Amino acid sequence: MTASDNDIAALFDPKVEDPVPVILPGSLPPSWAAAQSSARRPAQAWSEVDPTPVPAYDDNGEDDYDEDTEPTPFTDPEQVAEKVMRRRGRRGRTTKKARKSATDREKDAARKWVERERRAVHLKLTGTSANITRTATTSTAWFWQQQGPWNFRTTGKQRRFIQDEAMILTNLQKAGVRKLHRRVVRTPFPVTQWAIDHNVWATPIPDVPGALSWADYLRGQQHAMLWSNATMKGRYWGIELPERSGLGRGLDWTARTLRYTADWPLLGGVCTWVNRWADDAFEREQKALADHLASLERIMSGRGAKAVPASTTAIDYLLRRSATIGLPLEAGGAIAGGGDWEETDVAALEDLTDLSLTPGDGYTTVSGVVDGRTYTGVVIVLTVGRMAPLPIPERMLPWQIIGDPSGEPLEWSDRIELHDKASTIRKMRSLTGKIESQFDHYTVEHDQVPPKELAQQHARAQNVISDVEEDHSGLSTRTTGWYRVAVVGTSPDDVRQKVSALQEMYSPHIALEHEHGQYQLLREFIPGEPQANIAHARRMDVEAVAAGMATVSDRIGDRRGVVLGETSSISPRPVIWDLFAAHERKHKSGLTPIVAVPGSGKTFLAGMIVYQAVRAGAYGVVLDPSGPLAALASLPEFRDIARVYALTGRDSRAGALNPYRVITNPRREDPEYDTANTEFARDSNPHAAAQSKFDADKRAAEAERVEVAVSVLKMMLTERHLHQEHTEPVLHLAANMVGGDSNHNLREVLAAIETISENNPDQAVRTCASGLYQQLELMSRLTEARVLFPEEGTIGSGADSFDNDIRLTILTMPGLQLPPEGTPSSQWTPQQRMTAPLMHMAAWLANRLVYEKPRHVRKVLFLDENKYLESTGAGRTLNLRIARDSRKYLLRALVCSQLPDDFLGLDGSDDKTALTYEVFVGDVGGDPHAIAGALKLLKLPAGQGFEQFLAEMGSGGEDTLDEDTDTSYQDQARRWMIRMADDVELVRSSWIHYVHLAHVFEALNSSSSKNALGGPA
């Protein structure tokens, strides 16, 4: 299939031809997750796997399977007849007495056999009404529960999650509910909807001939997300409604029987009276049912489930998905607003798939046609067996999500019976009596020592009775349940391997039983179908049932922004981040700390975020002293809209970082000085109030220039000069003598210091000023200082000469000599002392370049090496300004640092935790102090086990220089703990499927990017 790039619908259709092979639009077969685990083998679609052969049977019921002969599927009567005829012909069983030929007789038998088998799979379902499904004997109301959070919550909060869901079960039991059918279903990650939303969210830059177009970019992003086989899950609660009363059914039967006598003289009156009675009884039952449904809706909307009545679209998906387990997730597709199902519609549901069972092999083969292609899958249904005491949530995941990290789209079917207090006590006392009788049988009748198990069972039964009788919270309500999980593969061997892996994940605490009757177990997933068997019943209280927490999953980000990687805590799915949701919807700060030790992939992650943001139409400013991100400007799609400016070296501009020019004056035409601004609505003279605010901000800018000039000069001084008593007063005096107007420069401040050294009446001040002048004048002659000290007679270009129409501005500082870690500042060279003032003013320049853009346009700022900013008071002021003003200016500020202390403050006085809404924390090493700071930055409590996650944030495997034992290659994607609002998740920055961005990875070309691509470090 091809489509024109001018066809907007083609942007959201992954079926469009593309270099990346994608099999099915909007969904992938569940088997692809396992196929992706093979590092060098491409994924195998189900359609590429030969259907599993199924043996045919002769009319005597004998197995007609021959290990040396490949059998054919028996769904086609013609093939079955031919197969049976050949086998019977060799056995010589034909008879001459038949009035039909052997071929015709065998064909008739095969047709009858197939028709009998098709009749056997007819569904019990007779139709639906709104969120209620009906069979001939029962009705079930269905409610939809979204997936919820779990990771990185405190143990107390996780325990509350469990208790809240347990109370839902208790309240249902108190409302008269006796049976539940819960279904956990999977839906593919909505990549098509992401593309549509992303296209609306973005204002993409114009396409460049020969470069990656916006359409190809959207398709490539969808393909990459499809290849990860990500799914979303939710749970349906099917609550069995009470049956009609015997009186009501009897009146209906009587009314139907007498309807033929309505015109008779005597029986006609009886008929009319019976009909009226039956109608009244039906209306009363309807009212009682409506009240019951309203009560159920109130219970299900409680804190433990927050479930809503399933819509007709949700019911449509539930029925289709349940009938097509083993096929791609969107098989058949839900019809939005399709309305209720009639009995005739159910027949179409039965024909969606063909199910076949191979006796003795313990699996069900599922085949069907999806989007014109035939798919075949193999399904094994496992049942939860014996369970040991489960330390949830202290040391284990909820028991129904233990298998989610496998990446398999597991689906669950729970059949639960709720028992009231009286029936529970009655059963426990009956069980106690049986145990006591067995005890007497051993001791009294046979004078033997009874087994210890009898005493343990007796004590357990007594404990249950005690709990039920004394409990007033309802959490001791007892249940009997059968819990099934469906595992899907491409072949019998594939699904058996997955089952083995899943059983290993659950052992030794939980046994997953592979039962007989797989065909019936699979049908049990369909609403309305009877329970397959009563084996492996699990009898638990509601709190143990709720500890399954089947709907919890990874929750982070949204579904319309840029891609950050994929979650790796419970189940993998793409992490999408709207960079400006904090500003536009939550009214929060745009400051985003990125904290990790060197080599952890900070630059690569920031580069990918900036690339995607600029592609989506944001203005980007990057301050990258080391320079790797400068390669982004050379990408073909950024041709003519990206510039790189060197702030050091021979290509730097004299005076480009002059503090007096970098810090700009407010503009009178800005919206905040508009007299129509609501801020001035209560003033008697809005114009005067706006002018007063403008004048105050202008004076503040002048004072800020003076303060920044003093700070920059202090950074150039040695410790000896800094510790002198009069250093600070001399610098401030000189800066105040020059003034705060923008038409000044640092050379004028040096001249003022020289004047103080000559004319000040205080000898000590003159001596100090003389020493400062000599030191600063020497520093001003360095090559690195030319951007701070313009040529004689000039004031420096500042930011005035930068192109305002450039989308991506990258500031680099080639040749910058960073001070060595751990070396005292007294031992720094003059060039190394210049690092702090240059970094400081470069950050101010980057800040100005984004703040001069109109407020309503989206902007992304990336600042590296934040530790040099935080080392000075002016730098901390800059960070604070970014944190507080970024919301007003629609600015996303990515600020990188190696230690959390750079954002928390060395003494805690400059803690910016409250000002951060999103935080990225990578590998911070094993230092306990750094880990404690990272927890504070992430707003996670200490002592809850989160320290271990941070201590193990490096790449997977064991990193060693010994080539024989080095396993660090096993998982080379960098991992991050990301906080967005109240959600914290573990995220893998994996880009292995994003082959359309290979040129971006090559441009970044650092060890981090190679690791992200799965290549050598």
Short mmCIF file of N, CA, C and O in Angstrom, two decimals, residues 711-766:
data_model
loop_
_atom_site.label_atom_id
_atom_site.label_comp_id
_atom_site.label_asym_id
_atom_site.label_seq_id
_atom_site.Cartn_x
_atom_site.Cartn_y
_atom_site.Cartn_z
N SER A 711 29.92 39.63 40.41
CA SER A 711 30.06 38.19 40.54
C SER A 711 31.06 37.63 39.55
O SER A 711 31.90 36.78 39.89
N VAL A 712 31.03 38.10 38.30
CA VAL A 712 31.95 37.62 37.27
C VAL A 712 33.39 37.97 37.65
O VAL A 712 34.30 37.14 37.51
N LEU A 713 33.61 39.16 38.13
CA LEU A 713 34.97 39.56 38.51
C LEU A 713 35.46 38.75 39.71
O LEU A 713 36.65 38.40 39.78
N LYS A 714 34.60 38.47 40.66
CA LYS A 714 35.00 37.68 41.82
C LYS A 714 35.44 36.27 41.41
O LYS A 714 36.34 35.69 42.00
N MET A 715 34.79 35.69 40.37
CA MET A 715 35.15 34.35 39.93
C MET A 715 36.56 34.28 39.37
O MET A 715 37.18 33.22 39.34
N MET A 716 37.10 35.43 38.92
CA MET A 716 38.44 35.43 38.33
C MET A 716 39.54 35.56 39.39
O MET A 716 40.72 35.39 39.07
N LEU A 717 39.18 35.87 40.62
CA LEU A 717 40.17 36.13 41.65
C LEU A 717 40.64 34.84 42.31
O LEU A 717 39.93 33.84 42.35
N THR A 718 41.84 34.91 42.84
CA THR A 718 42.37 33.79 43.61
C THR A 718 41.77 33.82 45.02
O THR A 718 41.16 34.81 45.44
N GLU A 719 41.96 32.73 45.74
CA GLU A 719 41.42 32.66 47.09
C GLU A 719 42.01 33.75 47.99
O GLU A 719 41.33 34.30 48.87
N ARG A 720 43.27 34.09 47.78
CA ARG A 720 43.91 35.10 48.62
C ARG A 720 43.21 36.44 48.49
O ARG A 720 42.94 37.12 49.48
N HIS A 721 42.87 36.81 47.27
CA HIS A 721 42.19 38.08 47.06
C HIS A 721 40.73 38.01 47.55
O HIS A 721 40.20 39.00 48.08
N LEU A 722 40.10 36.89 47.37
CA LEU A 722 38.70 36.77 47.79
C LEU A 722 38.54 36.91 49.29
O LEU A 722 37.52 37.41 49.78
N HIS A 723 39.53 36.47 50.05
CA HIS A 723 39.42 36.47 51.50
C HIS A 723 39.84 37.80 52.13
O HIS A 723 39.78 37.95 53.35
N GLN A 724 40.28 38.74 51.31
CA GLN A 724 40.64 40.05 51.86
C GLN A 724 39.39 40.80 52.31
O GLN A 724 38.32 40.69 51.71
N GLU A 725 39.56 41.60 53.33
CA GLU A 725 38.42 42.27 53.96
C GLU A 725 37.72 43.24 53.01
O GLU A 725 36.48 43.35 53.00
N HIS A 726 38.47 43.95 52.20
CA HIS A 726 37.91 45.04 51.39
C HIS A 726 37.60 44.62 49.95
O HIS A 726 37.22 45.49 49.15
N THR A 727 37.76 43.35 49.61
CA THR A 727 37.53 42.93 48.21
C THR A 727 36.09 43.20 47.79
O THR A 727 35.84 43.82 46.74
N GLU A 728 35.15 42.74 48.57
CA GLU A 728 33.74 42.91 48.21
C GLU A 728 33.35 44.39 48.13
O GLU A 728 32.74 44.82 47.14
N PRO A 729 33.69 45.22 49.11
CA PRO A 729 33.33 46.64 49.00
C PRO A 729 33.96 47.33 47.79
O PRO A 729 33.30 48.16 47.14
N VAL A 730 35.21 47.00 47.48
CA VAL A 730 35.86 47.64 46.34
C VAL A 730 35.16 47.29 45.04
O VAL A 730 34.90 48.15 44.19
N LEU A 731 34.85 46.04 44.86
CA LEU A 731 34.18 45.61 43.62
C LEU A 731 32.81 46.27 43.49
O LEU A 731 32.43 46.75 42.40
N HIS A 732 32.05 46.30 44.56
CA HIS A 732 30.72 46.92 44.49
C HIS A 732 30.83 48.43 44.26
O HIS A 732 30.01 49.02 43.51
N LEU A 733 31.80 49.03 44.91
CA LEU A 733 31.98 50.48 44.71
C LEU A 733 32.32 50.78 43.26
O LEU A 733 31.75 51.71 42.65
N ALA A 734 33.22 50.00 42.68
CA ALA A 734 33.60 50.24 41.28
C ALA A 734 32.43 50.01 40.34
O ALA A 734 32.21 50.81 39.41
N ALA A 735 31.66 48.95 40.55
CA ALA A 735 30.52 48.66 39.68
C ALA A 735 29.45 49.74 39.81
O ALA A 735 28.83 50.14 38.82
N ASN A 736 29.23 50.26 41.01
CA ASN A 736 28.25 51.33 41.19
C ASN A 736 28.72 52.63 40.57
O ASN A 736 27.90 53.45 40.11
N MET A 737 30.04 52.85 40.56
CA MET A 737 30.57 54.04 39.90
C MET A 737 30.28 53.99 38.40
O MET A 737 29.99 55.03 37.78
N VAL A 738 30.34 52.80 37.80
CA VAL A 738 30.06 52.66 36.36
C VAL A 738 28.56 52.77 36.10
O VAL A 738 28.11 53.39 35.13
N GLY A 739 27.74 52.17 36.99
CA GLY A 739 26.29 52.19 36.80
C GLY A 739 25.78 50.92 36.14
O GLY A 739 26.55 50.05 35.72
N GLY A 740 24.44 50.83 36.04
CA GLY A 740 23.83 49.62 35.52
C GLY A 740 23.25 49.75 34.14
O GLY A 740 22.50 48.86 33.68
N ASP A 741 23.57 50.81 33.42
CA ASP A 741 23.05 50.97 32.07
C ASP A 741 23.67 49.94 31.13
O ASP A 741 24.79 49.48 31.36
N SER A 742 22.95 49.58 30.06
CA SER A 742 23.42 48.53 29.15
C SER A 742 24.58 48.99 28.27
O SER A 742 25.17 48.16 27.56
N ASN A 743 24.91 50.25 28.25
CA ASN A 743 25.97 50.75 27.38
C ASN A 743 27.32 50.79 28.09
O ASN A 743 28.13 51.70 27.88
N HIS A 744 27.57 49.83 28.96
CA HIS A 744 28.85 49.76 29.66
C HIS A 744 29.48 48.39 29.43
O HIS A 744 28.88 47.50 28.81
N ASN A 745 30.71 48.21 29.96
CA ASN A 745 31.37 46.93 29.87
C ASN A 745 32.31 46.76 31.05
O ASN A 745 32.52 47.69 31.84
N LEU A 746 32.91 45.59 31.16
CA LEU A 746 33.75 45.28 32.31
C LEU A 746 35.04 46.08 32.33
O LEU A 746 35.65 46.26 33.40
N ARG A 747 35.53 46.55 31.19
CA ARG A 747 36.75 47.35 31.19
C ARG A 747 36.53 48.65 31.95
O ARG A 747 37.45 49.18 32.59
N GLU A 748 35.32 49.18 31.90
CA GLU A 748 35.03 50.39 32.65
C GLU A 748 35.07 50.12 34.15
O GLU A 748 35.48 50.97 34.95
N VAL A 749 34.66 48.92 34.55
CA VAL A 749 34.74 48.56 35.96
C VAL A 749 36.20 48.45 36.39
O VAL A 749 36.58 48.89 37.49
N LEU A 750 37.06 47.87 35.51
CA LEU A 750 38.49 47.81 35.83
C LEU A 750 39.07 49.22 35.98
O LEU A 750 39.89 49.49 36.88
N ALA A 751 38.65 50.13 35.11
CA ALA A 751 39.14 51.51 35.21
C ALA A 751 38.69 52.15 36.52
O ALA A 751 39.45 52.93 37.16
N ALA A 752 37.47 51.82 36.95
CA ALA A 752 36.98 52.37 38.22
C ALA A 752 37.77 51.81 39.39
O ALA A 752 38.06 52.53 40.38
N ILE A 753 38.15 50.54 39.33
CA ILE A 753 38.97 49.96 40.40
C ILE A 753 40.34 50.64 40.44
O ILE A 753 40.89 50.94 41.52
N GLU A 754 40.88 50.92 39.26
CA GLU A 754 42.16 51.62 39.22
C GLU A 754 42.04 53.02 39.84
O GLU A 754 42.93 53.48 40.58
N THR A 755 40.93 53.68 39.57
CA THR A 755 40.70 55.00 40.17
C THR A 755 40.62 54.92 41.68
O THR A 755 41.16 55.77 42.41
N ILE A 756 39.96 53.88 42.20
CA ILE A 756 39.85 53.70 43.64
C ILE A 756 41.24 53.47 44.24
O ILE A 756 41.57 54.00 45.32
N SER A 757 42.07 52.70 43.54
CA SER A 757 43.42 52.42 44.06
C SER A 757 44.28 53.66 44.13
O SER A 757 45.29 53.70 44.84
N GLU A 758 43.89 54.72 43.38
CA GLU A 758 44.69 55.94 43.35
C GLU A 758 44.11 57.04 44.23
O GLU A 758 44.86 57.84 44.82
N ASN A 759 42.78 57.11 44.35
CA ASN A 759 42.16 58.28 44.96
C ASN A 759 41.43 58.01 46.27
O ASN A 759 41.01 58.97 46.93
N ASN A 760 41.22 56.75 46.62
CA ASN A 760 40.48 56.49 47.85
C ASN A 760 41.27 56.94 49.06
O ASN A 760 42.48 56.67 49.15
N PRO A 761 40.63 57.62 50.02
CA PRO A 761 41.39 58.14 51.17
C PRO A 761 41.87 57.05 52.12
O PRO A 761 42.83 57.29 52.87
N ASP A 762 41.23 55.88 52.09
CA ASP A 762 41.61 54.80 53.01
C ASP A 762 42.78 54.02 52.39
O ASP A 762 42.66 53.46 51.29
N GLN A 763 43.90 53.96 53.12
CA GLN A 763 45.08 53.27 52.62
C GLN A 763 44.82 51.79 52.40
O GLN A 763 45.26 51.20 51.40
N ALA A 764 44.12 51.15 53.30
CA ALA A 764 43.82 49.72 53.17
C ALA A 764 42.98 49.44 51.94
O ALA A 764 43.19 48.45 51.22
N VAL A 765 42.02 50.33 51.67
CA VAL A 765 41.17 50.16 50.48
C VAL A 765 41.99 50.35 49.22
O VAL A 765 41.84 49.60 48.24
N ARG A 766 42.88 51.37 49.24
CA ARG A 766 43.72 51.59 48.06
C ARG A 766 44.61 50.38 47.80
O ARG A 766 44.79 49.96 46.65
#
